[in-house]
XYZ file of C-alpha atoms in Angstrom:
216
model
C 0.000 0.000 0.000
C 1.041 3.617 -0.575
C 1.358 5.854 2.498
C 0.729 9.573 2.834
C 4.216 10.673 1.744
C 4.214 8.465 -1.354
C 6.371 5.708 0.131
C 5.173 2.120 0.197
C 4.559 -0.208 3.101
C 3.271 -3.741 3.583
C -0.256 -4.348 4.878
C -0.854 -7.510 6.923
C -4.572 -8.325 6.542
C -4.513 -11.115 9.145
C -3.369 -8.596 11.779
C -5.061 -5.560 10.205
C -1.685 -3.895 10.638
C 0.940 -2.380 8.372
C 4.714 -2.168 8.705
C 4.699 1.649 8.841
C 2.437 4.618 9.486
C -0.225 5.127 6.836
C 0.594 8.845 7.101
C 4.071 8.249 5.662
C 6.567 5.411 6.024
C 9.605 7.525 5.179
C 8.724 10.477 7.366
C 7.886 8.213 10.311
C 11.215 6.368 10.062
C 13.188 9.586 9.683
C 11.512 11.204 12.678
C 11.443 8.301 15.140
C 14.636 6.440 14.368
C 16.975 8.909 12.665
C 16.171 12.255 14.304
C 15.081 11.079 17.759
C 17.340 8.017 17.830
C 20.495 8.117 15.713
C 21.097 11.868 15.793
C 20.317 12.053 19.513
C 22.710 9.187 20.318
C 25.485 10.826 18.311
C 24.909 14.153 20.084
C 25.004 12.500 23.513
C 28.214 10.568 22.820
C 30.206 12.744 20.398
C 33.484 10.921 21.050
C 32.263 7.547 19.803
C 34.308 6.224 16.908
C 31.898 3.363 16.258
C 28.155 3.240 16.951
C 26.598 -0.197 17.416
C 22.887 -0.365 16.579
C 20.394 -3.172 17.211
C 17.050 -3.135 15.420
C 14.090 -5.092 16.739
C 12.043 -5.733 13.591
C 14.200 -5.351 10.466
C 11.120 -5.586 8.262
C 11.499 -3.842 4.903
C 14.985 -2.529 5.709
C 13.841 1.100 5.666
C 15.503 2.039 8.961
C 18.736 0.345 7.899
C 18.669 2.216 4.578
C 18.184 5.623 6.202
C 20.932 4.851 8.726
C 23.352 3.674 6.033
C 23.048 6.938 4.088
C 23.172 9.219 7.136
C 26.151 11.553 6.890
C 28.399 11.180 9.930
C 32.044 10.680 10.796
C 31.093 7.703 12.970
C 31.293 4.139 11.672
C 28.129 2.105 12.242
C 27.785 -1.604 12.965
C 24.122 -2.487 12.453
C 22.388 -5.674 13.595
C 18.851 -6.144 12.309
C 16.656 -8.832 13.888
C 13.672 -10.334 12.109
C 11.787 -13.542 12.867
C 9.920 -13.580 9.553
C 11.885 -11.918 6.722
C 9.888 -10.247 3.964
C 9.771 -11.959 0.581
C 11.642 -10.863 -2.527
C 8.305 -9.915 -4.085
C 7.581 -7.616 -1.142
C 11.065 -6.081 -1.332
C 10.605 -5.385 -5.038
C 7.343 -3.555 -4.288
C 9.040 -1.093 -1.933
C 10.031 2.249 -3.503
C 12.278 3.765 -0.817
C 15.485 3.540 -2.826
C 13.896 5.233 -5.823
C 12.253 7.980 -3.752
C 15.480 9.035 -2.048
C 17.768 8.161 -4.988
C 19.555 5.370 -3.111
C 18.321 2.297 -4.975
C 21.755 0.680 -5.069
C 22.153 0.895 -1.295
C 18.647 -0.512 -0.783
C 19.365 -3.458 -3.062
C 22.754 -4.075 -1.429
C 21.088 -4.277 1.981
C 18.612 -6.877 0.756
C 21.152 -8.880 -1.235
C 23.223 -9.605 1.869
C 22.542 -13.192 3.013
C 20.902 -13.610 6.391
C 23.294 -14.134 9.317
C 26.323 -12.942 7.289
C 28.049 -9.652 8.146
C 28.810 -7.473 5.130
C 29.989 -3.965 4.279
C 27.293 -1.781 2.699
C 29.443 1.335 2.375
C 32.593 2.790 3.935
C 30.890 3.594 7.218
C 28.149 0.991 7.491
C 28.405 -2.724 8.263
C 25.276 -4.857 8.439
C 24.304 -8.268 9.737
C 20.693 -9.434 9.464
C 19.814 -12.070 12.050
C 16.771 -14.289 11.675
C 15.734 -14.602 15.305
C 12.886 -13.844 17.678
C 12.800 -11.019 20.219
C 12.547 -13.625 22.984
C 15.914 -15.129 22.034
C 17.896 -11.896 22.504
C 20.838 -12.529 24.841
C 23.260 -9.704 24.101
C 25.207 -8.185 26.994
C 26.180 -4.497 26.742
C 26.946 -4.796 23.022
C 24.967 -1.838 21.644
C 24.733 1.944 21.901
C 21.321 2.379 20.265
C 18.206 0.255 19.788
C 15.522 0.837 17.180
C 12.405 -0.877 18.552
C 10.112 -1.294 15.551
C 7.795 -4.211 16.283
C 4.168 -4.484 15.216
C 1.998 -2.567 17.668
C 0.951 -3.867 21.095
C -2.696 -3.929 20.009
C -1.976 -6.820 17.643
C 1.160 -8.389 19.155
C 1.322 -7.514 22.878
C 3.829 -10.320 23.502
C 6.501 -8.282 21.688
C 6.125 -5.409 24.164
C 6.129 -7.229 27.497
C 8.486 -6.495 30.376
C 10.885 -9.382 29.688
C 11.498 -8.100 26.151
C 12.548 -4.699 27.472
C 14.661 -6.279 30.195
C 16.712 -8.092 27.550
C 16.906 -4.870 25.517
C 18.205 -3.069 28.613
C 20.913 -5.698 29.091
C 21.871 -5.433 25.414
C 22.695 -1.726 25.758
C 25.873 -0.209 27.099
C 25.808 2.511 29.763
C 23.982 5.605 28.466
C 22.620 3.588 25.550
C 19.391 4.744 23.921
C 16.200 2.975 22.814
C 13.552 4.613 20.619
C 10.135 3.431 19.487
C 7.158 4.914 17.673
C 4.822 3.520 20.357
C 3.707 5.676 23.285
C 1.216 3.339 24.975
C 1.077 3.681 28.743
C 1.792 0.012 29.456
C 4.770 0.051 27.094
C 6.182 3.100 28.869
C 5.703 1.439 32.258
C 7.382 -1.765 31.071
C 10.349 0.232 29.791
C 10.627 2.056 33.108
C 10.373 -1.160 35.119
C 13.128 -2.668 32.962
C 15.383 0.193 34.094
C 15.091 2.828 31.384
C 14.737 6.531 32.053
C 11.849 7.197 29.666
C 10.613 10.405 28.071
C 7.651 11.132 25.848
C 8.553 13.007 22.678
C 6.491 14.527 19.857
C 5.592 11.813 17.374
C 5.724 11.834 13.574
C 2.794 13.197 11.528
C -0.394 11.415 12.516
C 0.934 10.365 15.928
C 0.971 12.628 18.960
C 3.800 11.007 20.919
C 6.629 8.459 20.807
C 9.024 7.131 23.466
C 12.744 7.315 24.064
C 14.553 5.537 26.873
C 18.109 5.843 28.182
C 20.106 3.320 30.200
C 21.384 5.777 32.790
C 24.334 4.406 34.766
């Protein structure tokens, strides 16, 4: 389906859910994950030479694409988790690369075999891991988490306390987690897991989003 800014997303009729905001997939990803996540993390830790990012819900690869083309002096190691990778047909239907004139980068991201680390460009390494959120067992390996699961209305099990506890353990001190969701129970679960959580203005069509920090 086509969203409000002209970018495509995938609609899941069995869940009555789509991968991105119907108001605009590109503008949602840029606001939530790049502006409020990546740029904030870089501002907070300006001396980092390498930024390690973990994405919960790799999906269409949109967040990875926008991160790969972000101009910064910092090298990025990006781990994208996805239990159910999208099909080649679904990838071919996405128009992000064409819209932002980065089709080659988009195709490179999707041509990388699952579970193999590869270089996308000079400053961006990617590994896509086919795994569930429940199986996360990283220990202080990441500086930033993009939490981009389907919403708690349709898949509440992806937003429970234990998921955020493992996300908290996966982050280093002062690490950041961002998500488009601002539901009260999600915020409380993040806080109980240990995050210092703030509500932030959301992307078009959504009043608020959440950002958490692992304050040590």
